Amino acid sequence: MNIYRYESNMTTVSGAVSTTTLDIRGGLLRQVLVRALTATTTVFRVSLAESGGINVLDYGYHTGELNDTGNAGALPLPVYGRYNLSIANASPNDTFNLRLLVQE
């Protein structure tokens, strides 16, 4: 079993930031982790979209951390290609650690 790990640290500007993964050869998305690094009270929204702009996951508001490992029913999710992970409505602006784990 192979695990593809995409990780990035980004700082929101005006409450938003996004990043695009490298090509994923295909697999099952097993974890989406987004963690505010400076304040545990930071509120934010997270979405995951295919490279063509089709939104495949849209998480509501979270405070401090979003860690989806499948307990909410959205994962595992079949993935292939590039994906855009976006943070929006972050208050206050913060630095975030983002992680996607895909089982190939």
PDB file of N, CA and C in Angstrom:
ATOM      1  N   MET A   1       0.846  -1.172   0.000  1.00  0.00           N
ATOM      2  CA  MET A   1       0.000   0.000   0.000  1.00  0.00           C
ATOM      3  C   MET A   1       0.895   1.239   0.000  1.00  0.00           C
ATOM      4  N   ASN A   2       0.581   2.190  -0.862  1.00  0.00           N
ATOM      5  CA  ASN A   2       1.297   3.454  -0.924  1.00  0.00           C
ATOM      6  C   ASN A   2       0.404   4.566  -0.393  1.00  0.00           C
ATOM      7  N   ILE A   3       1.027   5.536   0.268  1.00  0.00           N
ATOM      8  CA  ILE A   3       0.311   6.706   0.770  1.00  0.00           C
ATOM      9  C   ILE A   3       0.922   7.944   0.120  1.00  0.00           C
ATOM     10  N   TYR A   4       0.076   8.748  -0.523  1.00  0.00           N
ATOM     11  CA  TYR A   4       0.482  10.038  -1.074  1.00  0.00           C
ATOM     12  C   TYR A   4       0.144  11.083  -0.026  1.00  0.00           C
ATOM     13  N   ARG A   5       1.126  11.891   0.348  1.00  0.00           N
ATOM     14  CA  ARG A   5       0.928  12.910   1.377  1.00  0.00           C
ATOM     15  C   ARG A   5       1.195  14.275   0.759  1.00  0.00           C
ATOM     16  N   TYR A   6       0.188  15.138   0.822  1.00  0.00           N
ATOM     17  CA  TYR A   6       0.357  16.520   0.393  1.00  0.00           C
ATOM     18  C   TYR A   6       0.259  17.386   1.641  1.00  0.00           C
ATOM     19  N   GLU A   7       1.287  18.218   1.856  1.00  0.00           N
ATOM     20  CA  GLU A   7       1.296  19.063   3.039  1.00  0.00           C
ATOM     21  C   GLU A   7       1.784  20.460   2.661  1.00  0.00           C
ATOM     22  N   SER A   8       1.176  21.461   3.287  1.00  0.00           N
ATOM     23  CA  SER A   8       1.549  22.839   3.005  1.00  0.00           C
ATOM     24  C   SER A   8       1.237  23.706   4.218  1.00  0.00           C
ATOM     25  N   ASN A   9       2.035  24.746   4.431  1.00  0.00           N
ATOM     26  CA  ASN A   9       1.742  25.774   5.427  1.00  0.00           C
ATOM     27  C   ASN A   9       1.449  27.057   4.671  1.00  0.00           C
ATOM     28  N   MET A  10       0.322  27.677   4.988  1.00  0.00           N
ATOM     29  CA  MET A  10      -0.074  28.896   4.273  1.00  0.00           C
ATOM     30  C   MET A  10      -0.684  29.892   5.255  1.00  0.00           C
ATOM     31  N   THR A  11      -0.557  31.174   4.922  1.00  0.00           N
ATOM     32  CA  THR A  11      -1.122  32.236   5.743  1.00  0.00           C
ATOM     33  C   THR A  11      -2.256  32.908   4.985  1.00  0.00           C
ATOM     34  N   THR A  12      -3.394  33.059   5.651  1.00  0.00           N
ATOM     35  CA  THR A  12      -4.535  33.707   5.015  1.00  0.00           C
ATOM     36  C   THR A  12      -4.303  35.207   4.923  1.00  0.00           C
ATOM     37  N   VAL A  13      -4.800  35.778   3.840  1.00  0.00           N
ATOM     38  CA  VAL A  13      -4.800  37.219   3.615  1.00  0.00           C
ATOM     39  C   VAL A  13      -6.246  37.596   3.318  1.00  0.00           C
ATOM     40  N   SER A  14      -6.785  38.537   4.062  1.00  0.00           N
ATOM     41  CA  SER A  14      -8.201  38.893   3.960  1.00  0.00           C
ATOM     42  C   SER A  14      -9.085  37.669   4.162  1.00  0.00           C
ATOM     43  N   GLY A  15      -8.643  36.746   4.994  1.00  0.00           N
ATOM     44  CA  GLY A  15      -9.439  35.592   5.373  1.00  0.00           C
ATOM     45  C   GLY A  15      -9.439  34.433   4.408  1.00  0.00           C
ATOM     46  N   ALA A  16      -8.604  34.460   3.361  1.00  0.00           N
ATOM     47  CA  ALA A  16      -8.652  33.382   2.365  1.00  0.00           C
ATOM     48  C   ALA A  16      -7.265  33.022   1.849  1.00  0.00           C
ATOM     49  N   VAL A  17      -7.146  31.743   1.439  1.00  0.00           N
ATOM     50  CA  VAL A  17      -5.932  31.245   0.803  1.00  0.00           C
ATOM     51  C   VAL A  17      -6.276  29.904   0.169  1.00  0.00           C
ATOM     52  N   SER A  18      -5.521  29.519  -0.852  1.00  0.00           N
ATOM     53  CA  SER A  18      -5.757  28.208  -1.467  1.00  0.00           C
ATOM     54  C   SER A  18      -4.454  27.645  -2.008  1.00  0.00           C
ATOM     55  N   THR A  19      -4.453  26.335  -2.215  1.00  0.00           N
ATOM     56  CA  THR A  19      -3.300  25.645  -2.764  1.00  0.00           C
ATOM     57  C   THR A  19      -3.791  24.516  -3.657  1.00  0.00           C
ATOM     58  N   THR A  20      -2.960  24.136  -4.632  1.00  0.00           N
ATOM     59  CA  THR A  20      -3.310  23.053  -5.547  1.00  0.00           C
ATOM     60  C   THR A  20      -2.303  21.928  -5.389  1.00  0.00           C
ATOM     61  N   THR A  21      -2.812  20.699  -5.299  1.00  0.00           N
ATOM     62  CA  THR A  21      -1.954  19.534  -5.150  1.00  0.00           C
ATOM     63  C   THR A  21      -1.234  19.227  -6.455  1.00  0.00           C
ATOM     64  N   LEU A  22      -0.228  18.394  -6.382  1.00  0.00           N
ATOM     65  CA  LEU A  22       0.361  17.800  -7.573  1.00  0.00           C
ATOM     66  C   LEU A  22      -0.622  16.759  -8.093  1.00  0.00           C
ATOM     67  N   ASP A  23      -0.347  16.192  -9.274  1.00  0.00           N
ATOM     68  CA  ASP A  23      -1.218  15.151  -9.819  1.00  0.00           C
ATOM     69  C   ASP A  23      -1.288  13.946  -8.890  1.00  0.00           C
ATOM     70  N   ILE A  24      -2.492  13.521  -8.604  1.00  0.00           N
ATOM     71  CA  ILE A  24      -2.718  12.302  -7.831  1.00  0.00           C
ATOM     72  C   ILE A  24      -3.069  11.220  -8.835  1.00  0.00           C
ATOM     73  N   ARG A  25      -2.328  10.121  -8.838  1.00  0.00           N
ATOM     74  CA  ARG A  25      -2.515   9.054  -9.824  1.00  0.00           C
ATOM     75  C   ARG A  25      -3.808   8.283  -9.630  1.00  0.00           C
ATOM     76  N   GLY A  26      -4.442   8.462  -8.530  1.00  0.00           N
ATOM     77  CA  GLY A  26      -5.688   7.778  -8.226  1.00  0.00           C
ATOM     78  C   GLY A  26      -5.591   7.090  -6.887  1.00  0.00           C
ATOM     79  N   GLY A  27      -6.654   7.152  -6.133  1.00  0.00           N
ATOM     80  CA  GLY A  27      -6.670   6.506  -4.833  1.00  0.00           C
ATOM     81  C   GLY A  27      -7.864   6.960  -4.027  1.00  0.00           C
ATOM     82  N   LEU A  28      -7.804   6.695  -2.734  1.00  0.00           N
ATOM     83  CA  LEU A  28      -8.869   7.069  -1.816  1.00  0.00           C
ATOM     84  C   LEU A  28      -8.352   8.114  -0.835  1.00  0.00           C
ATOM     85  N   LEU A  29      -9.021   9.256  -0.790  1.00  0.00           N
ATOM     86  CA  LEU A  29      -8.676  10.301   0.162  1.00  0.00           C
ATOM     87  C   LEU A  29      -9.063   9.812   1.551  1.00  0.00           C
ATOM     88  N   ARG A  30      -8.085   9.714   2.443  1.00  0.00           N
ATOM     89  CA  ARG A  30      -8.297   9.156   3.776  1.00  0.00           C
ATOM     90  C   ARG A  30      -8.291  10.196   4.887  1.00  0.00           C
ATOM     91  N   GLN A  31      -7.636  11.348   4.661  1.00  0.00           N
ATOM     92  CA  GLN A  31      -7.606  12.371   5.703  1.00  0.00           C
ATOM     93  C   GLN A  31      -7.514  13.755   5.094  1.00  0.00           C
ATOM     94  N   VAL A  32      -8.296  14.675   5.647  1.00  0.00           N
ATOM     95  CA  VAL A  32      -8.184  16.101   5.369  1.00  0.00           C
ATOM     96  C   VAL A  32      -7.948  16.757   6.721  1.00  0.00           C
ATOM     97  N   LEU A  33      -6.773  17.365   6.878  1.00  0.00           N
ATOM     98  CA  LEU A  33      -6.422  18.028   8.134  1.00  0.00           C
ATOM     99  C   LEU A  33      -6.071  19.475   7.840  1.00  0.00           C
ATOM    100  N   VAL A  34      -6.753  20.388   8.504  1.00  0.00           N
ATOM    101  CA  VAL A  34      -6.458  21.816   8.406  1.00  0.00           C
ATOM    102  C   VAL A  34      -6.395  22.333   9.836  1.00  0.00           C
ATOM    103  N   ARG A  35      -5.231  22.876  10.211  1.00  0.00           N
ATOM    104  CA  ARG A  35      -5.029  23.311  11.592  1.00  0.00           C
ATOM    105  C   ARG A  35      -4.500  24.739  11.617  1.00  0.00           C
ATOM    106  N   ALA A  36      -5.184  25.609  12.371  1.00  0.00           N
ATOM    107  CA  ALA A  36      -4.693  26.964  12.608  1.00  0.00           C
ATOM    108  C   ALA A  36      -3.507  26.860  13.564  1.00  0.00           C
ATOM    109  N   LEU A  37      -2.396  27.485  13.218  1.00  0.00           N
ATOM    110  CA  LEU A  37      -1.171  27.296  13.994  1.00  0.00           C
ATOM    111  C   LEU A  37      -0.950  28.313  15.108  1.00  0.00           C
ATOM    112  N   THR A  38      -1.587  29.482  15.043  1.00  0.00           N
ATOM    113  CA  THR A  38      -1.291  30.493  16.058  1.00  0.00           C
ATOM    114  C   THR A  38      -2.413  30.708  17.055  1.00  0.00           C
ATOM    115  N   ALA A  39      -3.664  30.443  16.672  1.00  0.00           N
ATOM    116  CA  ALA A  39      -4.771  30.673  17.599  1.00  0.00           C
ATOM    117  C   ALA A  39      -5.773  29.525  17.524  1.00  0.00           C
ATOM    118  N   THR A  40      -6.070  28.924  18.646  1.00  0.00           N
ATOM    119  CA  THR A  40      -7.045  27.830  18.659  1.00  0.00           C
ATOM    120  C   THR A  40      -8.468  28.340  18.514  1.00  0.00           C
ATOM    121  N   THR A  41      -8.648  29.662  18.522  1.00  0.00           N
ATOM    122  CA  THR A  41      -9.987  30.239  18.382  1.00  0.00           C
ATOM    123  C   THR A  41     -10.265  30.747  16.967  1.00  0.00           C
ATOM    124  N   THR A  42      -9.335  30.528  16.029  1.00  0.00           N
ATOM    125  CA  THR A  42      -9.542  30.966  14.644  1.00  0.00           C
ATOM    126  C   THR A  42     -10.691  30.179  14.023  1.00  0.00           C
ATOM    127  N   VAL A  43     -11.633  30.890  13.424  1.00  0.00           N
ATOM    128  CA  VAL A  43     -12.787  30.290  12.748  1.00  0.00           C
ATOM    129  C   VAL A  43     -12.535  30.344  11.246  1.00  0.00           C
ATOM    130  N   PHE A  44     -12.850  29.255  10.514  1.00  0.00           N
ATOM    131  CA  PHE A  44     -12.587  29.207   9.078  1.00  0.00           C
ATOM    132  C   PHE A  44     -13.492  28.183   8.414  1.00  0.00           C
ATOM    133  N   ARG A  45     -13.561  28.251   7.084  1.00  0.00           N
ATOM    134  CA  ARG A  45     -14.262  27.264   6.255  1.00  0.00           C
ATOM    135  C   ARG A  45     -13.248  26.620   5.324  1.00  0.00           C
ATOM    136  N   VAL A  46     -13.498  25.358   4.921  1.00  0.00           N
ATOM    137  CA  VAL A  46     -12.594  24.628   4.036  1.00  0.00           C
ATOM    138  C   VAL A  46     -13.404  23.988   2.922  1.00  0.00           C
ATOM    139  N   SER A  47     -12.853  24.035   1.692  1.00  0.00           N
ATOM    140  CA  SER A  47     -13.477  23.320   0.578  1.00  0.00           C
ATOM    141  C   SER A  47     -12.390  22.658  -0.262  1.00  0.00           C
ATOM    142  N   LEU A  48     -12.784  21.571  -0.931  1.00  0.00           N
ATOM    143  CA  LEU A  48     -11.889  20.830  -1.814  1.00  0.00           C
ATOM    144  C   LEU A  48     -12.572  20.718  -3.162  1.00  0.00           C
ATOM    145  N   ALA A  49     -11.883  21.163  -4.218  1.00  0.00           N
ATOM    146  CA  ALA A  49     -12.464  21.167  -5.562  1.00  0.00           C
ATOM    147  C   ALA A  49     -11.533  20.470  -6.540  1.00  0.00           C
ATOM    148  N   GLU A  50     -12.130  19.809  -7.546  1.00  0.00           N
ATOM    149  CA  GLU A  50     -11.347  19.223  -8.629  1.00  0.00           C
ATOM    150  C   GLU A  50     -10.736  20.350  -9.444  1.00  0.00           C
ATOM    151  N   SER A  51      -9.716  20.035 -10.255  1.00  0.00           N
ATOM    152  CA  SER A  51      -9.030  21.068 -11.034  1.00  0.00           C
ATOM    153  C   SER A  51      -9.972  21.777 -11.997  1.00  0.00           C
ATOM    154  N   GLY A  52     -11.047  21.139 -12.416  1.00  0.00           N
ATOM    155  CA  GLY A  52     -12.025  21.771 -13.300  1.00  0.00           C
ATOM    156  C   GLY A  52     -12.990  22.688 -12.586  1.00  0.00           C
ATOM    157  N   GLY A  53     -12.870  22.788 -11.252  1.00  0.00           N
ATOM    158  CA  GLY A  53     -13.700  23.700 -10.488  1.00  0.00           C
ATOM    159  C   GLY A  53     -14.906  23.059  -9.819  1.00  0.00           C
ATOM    160  N   ILE A  54     -15.086  21.757  -9.986  1.00  0.00           N
ATOM    161  CA  ILE A  54     -16.219  21.088  -9.351  1.00  0.00           C
ATOM    162  C   ILE A  54     -15.889  20.844  -7.882  1.00  0.00           C
ATOM    163  N   ASN A  55     -16.715  21.392  -7.009  1.00  0.00           N
ATOM    164  CA  ASN A  55     -16.520  21.270  -5.577  1.00  0.00           C
ATOM    165  C   ASN A  55     -16.921  19.870  -5.123  1.00  0.00           C
ATOM    166  N   VAL A  56     -16.008  19.117  -4.499  1.00  0.00           N
ATOM    167  CA  VAL A  56     -16.310  17.751  -4.069  1.00  0.00           C
ATOM    168  C   VAL A  56     -16.511  17.637  -2.557  1.00  0.00           C
ATOM    169  N   LEU A  57     -15.926  18.529  -1.785  1.00  0.00           N
ATOM    170  CA  LEU A  57     -16.132  18.579  -0.341  1.00  0.00           C
ATOM    171  C   LEU A  57     -16.266  20.028   0.083  1.00  0.00           C
ATOM    172  N   ASP A  58     -17.246  20.301   0.926  1.00  0.00           N
ATOM    173  CA  ASP A  58     -17.442  21.657   1.438  1.00  0.00           C
ATOM    174  C   ASP A  58     -17.740  21.547   2.923  1.00  0.00           C
ATOM    175  N   TYR A  59     -16.742  21.846   3.719  1.00  0.00           N
ATOM    176  CA  TYR A  59     -16.900  21.774   5.160  1.00  0.00           C
ATOM    177  C   TYR A  59     -17.445  23.098   5.663  1.00  0.00           C
ATOM    178  N   GLY A  60     -18.281  23.046   6.659  1.00  0.00           N
ATOM    179  CA  GLY A  60     -18.815  24.264   7.263  1.00  0.00           C
ATOM    180  C   GLY A  60     -17.750  24.966   8.093  1.00  0.00           C
ATOM    181  N   TYR A  61     -18.206  25.790   8.997  1.00  0.00           N
ATOM    182  CA  TYR A  61     -17.290  26.529   9.858  1.00  0.00           C
ATOM    183  C   TYR A  61     -16.670  25.609  10.903  1.00  0.00           C
ATOM    184  N   HIS A  62     -15.361  25.803  11.113  1.00  0.00           N
ATOM    185  CA  HIS A  62     -14.628  25.058  12.133  1.00  0.00           C
ATOM    186  C   HIS A  62     -13.805  26.041  12.945  1.00  0.00           C
ATOM    187  N   THR A  63     -13.508  25.665  14.172  1.00  0.00           N
ATOM    188  CA  THR A  63     -12.709  26.502  15.057  1.00  0.00           C
ATOM    189  C   THR A  63     -11.431  25.763  15.422  1.00  0.00           C
ATOM    190  N   GLY A  64     -10.300  26.353  15.057  1.00  0.00           N
ATOM    191  CA  GLY A  64      -8.997  25.799  15.423  1.00  0.00           C
ATOM    192  C   GLY A  64      -8.488  24.689  14.527  1.00  0.00           C
ATOM    193  N   GLU A  65      -9.320  23.664  14.274  1.00  0.00           N
ATOM    194  CA  GLU A  65      -8.851  22.510  13.503  1.00  0.00           C
ATOM    195  C   GLU A  65     -10.007  21.773  12.843  1.00  0.00           C
ATOM    196  N   LEU A  66      -9.748  21.301  11.622  1.00  0.00           N
ATOM    197  CA  LEU A  66     -10.628  20.359  10.933  1.00  0.00           C
ATOM    198  C   LEU A  66      -9.796  19.107  10.705  1.00  0.00           C
ATOM    199  N   ASN A  67     -10.275  17.965  11.194  1.00  0.00           N
ATOM    200  CA  ASN A  67      -9.553  16.706  10.995  1.00  0.00           C
ATOM    201  C   ASN A  67     -10.578  15.655  10.581  1.00  0.00           C
ATOM    202  N   ASP A  68     -10.778  15.488   9.267  1.00  0.00           N
ATOM    203  CA  ASP A  68     -11.734  14.522   8.747  1.00  0.00           C
ATOM    204  C   ASP A  68     -10.993  13.241   8.372  1.00  0.00           C
ATOM    205  N   THR A  69     -11.274  12.187   9.109  1.00  0.00           N
ATOM    206  CA  THR A  69     -10.675  10.884   8.823  1.00  0.00           C
ATOM    207  C   THR A  69     -11.737   9.870   8.419  1.00  0.00           C
ATOM    208  N   GLY A  70     -12.927  10.343   8.112  1.00  0.00           N
ATOM    209  CA  GLY A  70     -13.983   9.453   7.661  1.00  0.00           C
ATOM    210  C   GLY A  70     -15.108   9.254   8.635  1.00  0.00           C
ATOM    211  N   ASN A  71     -14.986   9.769   9.840  1.00  0.00           N
ATOM    212  CA  ASN A  71     -16.046   9.589  10.827  1.00  0.00           C
ATOM    213  C   ASN A  71     -17.320  10.333  10.457  1.00  0.00           C
ATOM    214  N   ALA A  72     -17.195  11.409   9.673  1.00  0.00           N
ATOM    215  CA  ALA A  72     -18.375  12.189   9.292  1.00  0.00           C
ATOM    216  C   ALA A  72     -19.087  11.598   8.077  1.00  0.00           C
ATOM    217  N   GLY A  73     -18.531  10.560   7.466  1.00  0.00           N
ATOM    218  CA  GLY A  73     -19.178   9.909   6.343  1.00  0.00           C
ATOM    219  C   GLY A  73     -18.731  10.380   4.975  1.00  0.00           C
ATOM    220  N   ALA A  74     -17.933  11.466   4.893  1.00  0.00           N
ATOM    221  CA  ALA A  74     -17.506  11.996   3.594  1.00  0.00           C
ATOM    222  C   ALA A  74     -16.318  11.236   3.013  1.00  0.00           C
ATOM    223  N   LEU A  75     -15.513  10.644   3.858  1.00  0.00           N
ATOM    224  CA  LEU A  75     -14.323   9.924   3.407  1.00  0.00           C
ATOM    225  C   LEU A  75     -14.493   8.437   3.675  1.00  0.00           C
ATOM    226  N   PRO A  76     -13.863   7.546   2.931  1.00  0.00           N
ATOM    227  CA  PRO A  76     -12.919   7.798   1.856  1.00  0.00           C
ATOM    228  C   PRO A  76     -13.615   8.284   0.590  1.00  0.00           C
ATOM    229  N   LEU A  77     -12.904   9.113  -0.164  1.00  0.00           N
ATOM    230  CA  LEU A  77     -13.418   9.699  -1.394  1.00  0.00           C
ATOM    231  C   LEU A  77     -12.456   9.356  -2.529  1.00  0.00           C
ATOM    232  N   PRO A  78     -12.925   8.753  -3.625  1.00  0.00           N
ATOM    233  CA  PRO A  78     -12.033   8.480  -4.754  1.00  0.00           C
ATOM    234  C   PRO A  78     -11.510   9.792  -5.348  1.00  0.00           C
ATOM    235  N   VAL A  79     -10.197   9.862  -5.581  1.00  0.00           N
ATOM    236  CA  VAL A  79      -9.584  11.070  -6.131  1.00  0.00           C
ATOM    237  C   VAL A  79      -8.638  10.705  -7.267  1.00  0.00           C
ATOM    238  N   TYR A  80      -8.542  11.628  -8.236  1.00  0.00           N
ATOM    239  CA  TYR A  80      -7.657  11.456  -9.386  1.00  0.00           C
ATOM    240  C   TYR A  80      -7.389  12.832  -9.973  1.00  0.00           C
ATOM    241  N   GLY A  81      -6.129  13.159 -10.234  1.00  0.00           N
ATOM    242  CA  GLY A  81      -5.785  14.451 -10.832  1.00  0.00           C
ATOM    243  C   GLY A  81      -5.375  15.465  -9.782  1.00  0.00           C
ATOM    244  N   ARG A  82      -5.566  16.739 -10.116  1.00  0.00           N
ATOM    245  CA  ARG A  82      -5.195  17.840  -9.214  1.00  0.00           C
ATOM    246  C   ARG A  82      -6.426  18.332  -8.462  1.00  0.00           C
ATOM    247  N   TYR A  83      -6.185  18.758  -7.223  1.00  0.00           N
ATOM    248  CA  TYR A  83      -7.259  19.269  -6.376  1.00  0.00           C
ATOM    249  C   TYR A  83      -6.839  20.591  -5.749  1.00  0.00           C
ATOM    250  N   ASN A  84      -7.814  21.470  -5.574  1.00  0.00           N
ATOM    251  CA  ASN A  84      -7.590  22.773  -4.970  1.00  0.00           C
ATOM    252  C   ASN A  84      -8.215  22.757  -3.581  1.00  0.00           C
ATOM    253  N   LEU A  85      -7.399  22.986  -2.570  1.00  0.00           N
ATOM    254  CA  LEU A  85      -7.858  23.067  -1.194  1.00  0.00           C
ATOM    255  C   LEU A  85      -7.891  24.536  -0.804  1.00  0.00           C
ATOM    256  N   SER A  86      -9.071  25.019  -0.389  1.00  0.00           N
ATOM    257  CA  SER A  86      -9.259  26.441  -0.095  1.00  0.00           C
ATOM    258  C   SER A  86      -9.712  26.665   1.333  1.00  0.00           C
ATOM    259  N   ILE A  87      -9.190  27.722   1.920  1.00  0.00           N
ATOM    260  CA  ILE A  87      -9.651  28.205   3.214  1.00  0.00           C
ATOM    261  C   ILE A  87     -10.309  29.552   2.961  1.00  0.00           C
ATOM    262  N   ALA A  88     -11.485  29.750   3.539  1.00  0.00           N
ATOM    263  CA  ALA A  88     -12.201  31.019   3.362  1.00  0.00           C
ATOM    264  C   ALA A  88     -12.766  31.466   4.704  1.00  0.00           C
ATOM    265  N   ASN A  89     -13.112  32.732   4.774  1.00  0.00           N
ATOM    266  CA  ASN A  89     -13.757  33.328   5.947  1.00  0.00           C
ATOM    267  C   ASN A  89     -12.973  33.108   7.238  1.00  0.00           C
ATOM    268  N   ALA A  90     -11.644  33.078   7.153  1.00  0.00           N
ATOM    269  CA  ALA A  90     -10.824  32.905   8.354  1.00  0.00           C
ATOM    270  C   ALA A  90     -10.841  34.191   9.167  1.00  0.00           C
ATOM    271  N   SER A  91     -11.103  34.049  10.458  1.00  0.00           N
ATOM    272  CA  SER A  91     -11.137  35.207  11.332  1.00  0.00           C
ATOM    273  C   SER A  91     -10.566  34.809  12.685  1.00  0.00           C
ATOM    274  N   PRO A  92      -9.445  35.397  13.064  1.00  0.00           N
ATOM    275  CA  PRO A  92      -8.619  36.354  12.345  1.00  0.00           C
ATOM    276  C   PRO A  92      -7.724  35.641  11.336  1.00  0.00           C
ATOM    277  N   ASN A  93      -6.975  36.438  10.537  1.00  0.00           N
ATOM    278  CA  ASN A  93      -5.993  35.829   9.636  1.00  0.00           C
ATOM    279  C   ASN A  93      -5.025  35.002  10.471  1.00  0.00           C
ATOM    280  N   ASP A  94      -4.604  33.871   9.911  1.00  0.00           N
ATOM    281  CA  ASP A  94      -3.779  32.933  10.670  1.00  0.00           C
ATOM    282  C   ASP A  94      -2.904  32.157   9.694  1.00  0.00           C
ATOM    283  N   THR A  95      -1.922  31.444  10.205  1.00  0.00           N
ATOM    284  CA  THR A  95      -1.138  30.507   9.420  1.00  0.00           C
ATOM    285  C   THR A  95      -1.729  29.122   9.651  1.00  0.00           C
ATOM    286  N   PHE A  96      -1.909  28.369   8.569  1.00  0.00           N
ATOM    287  CA  PHE A  96      -2.552  27.061   8.632  1.00  0.00           C
ATOM    288  C   PHE A  96      -1.615  25.984   8.131  1.00  0.00           C
ATOM    289  N   ASN A  97      -1.687  24.814   8.756  1.00  0.00           N
ATOM    290  CA  ASN A  97      -1.037  23.612   8.259  1.00  0.00           C
ATOM    291  C   ASN A  97      -2.115  22.787   7.577  1.00  0.00           C
ATOM    292  N   LEU A  98      -1.885  22.409   6.311  1.00  0.00           N
ATOM    293  CA  LEU A  98      -2.847  21.645   5.521  1.00  0.00           C
ATOM    294  C   LEU A  98      -2.234  20.297   5.186  1.00  0.00           C
ATOM    295  N   ARG A  99      -3.049  19.230   5.292  1.00  0.00           N
ATOM    296  CA  ARG A  99      -2.558  17.904   4.954  1.00  0.00           C
ATOM    297  C   ARG A  99      -3.666  17.080   4.320  1.00  0.00           C
ATOM    298  N   LEU A 100      -3.328  16.450   3.199  1.00  0.00           N
ATOM    299  CA  LEU A 100      -4.208  15.478   2.551  1.00  0.00           C
ATOM    300  C   LEU A 100      -3.453  14.162   2.478  1.00  0.00           C
ATOM    301  N   LEU A 101      -4.091  13.059   2.877  1.00  0.00           N
ATOM    302  CA  LEU A 101      -3.494  11.736   2.759  1.00  0.00           C
ATOM    303  C   LEU A 101      -4.346  10.890   1.834  1.00  0.00           C
ATOM    304  N   VAL A 102      -3.716  10.330   0.799  1.00  0.00           N
ATOM    305  CA  VAL A 102      -4.410   9.518  -0.193  1.00  0.00           C
ATOM    306  C   VAL A 102      -3.784   8.132  -0.200  1.00  0.00           C
ATOM    307  N   GLN A 103      -4.616   7.106  -0.083  1.00  0.00           N
ATOM    308  CA  GLN A 103      -4.173   5.726  -0.163  1.00  0.00           C
ATOM    309  C   GLN A 103      -4.274   5.286  -1.615  1.00  0.00           C
ATOM    310  N   GLU A 104      -3.135   4.891  -2.203  1.00  0.00           N
ATOM    311  CA  GLU A 104      -3.123   4.451  -3.603  1.00  0.00           C
ATOM    312  C   GLU A 104      -3.297   2.966  -3.700  1.00  0.00           C
TER     313      GLU A 104
END
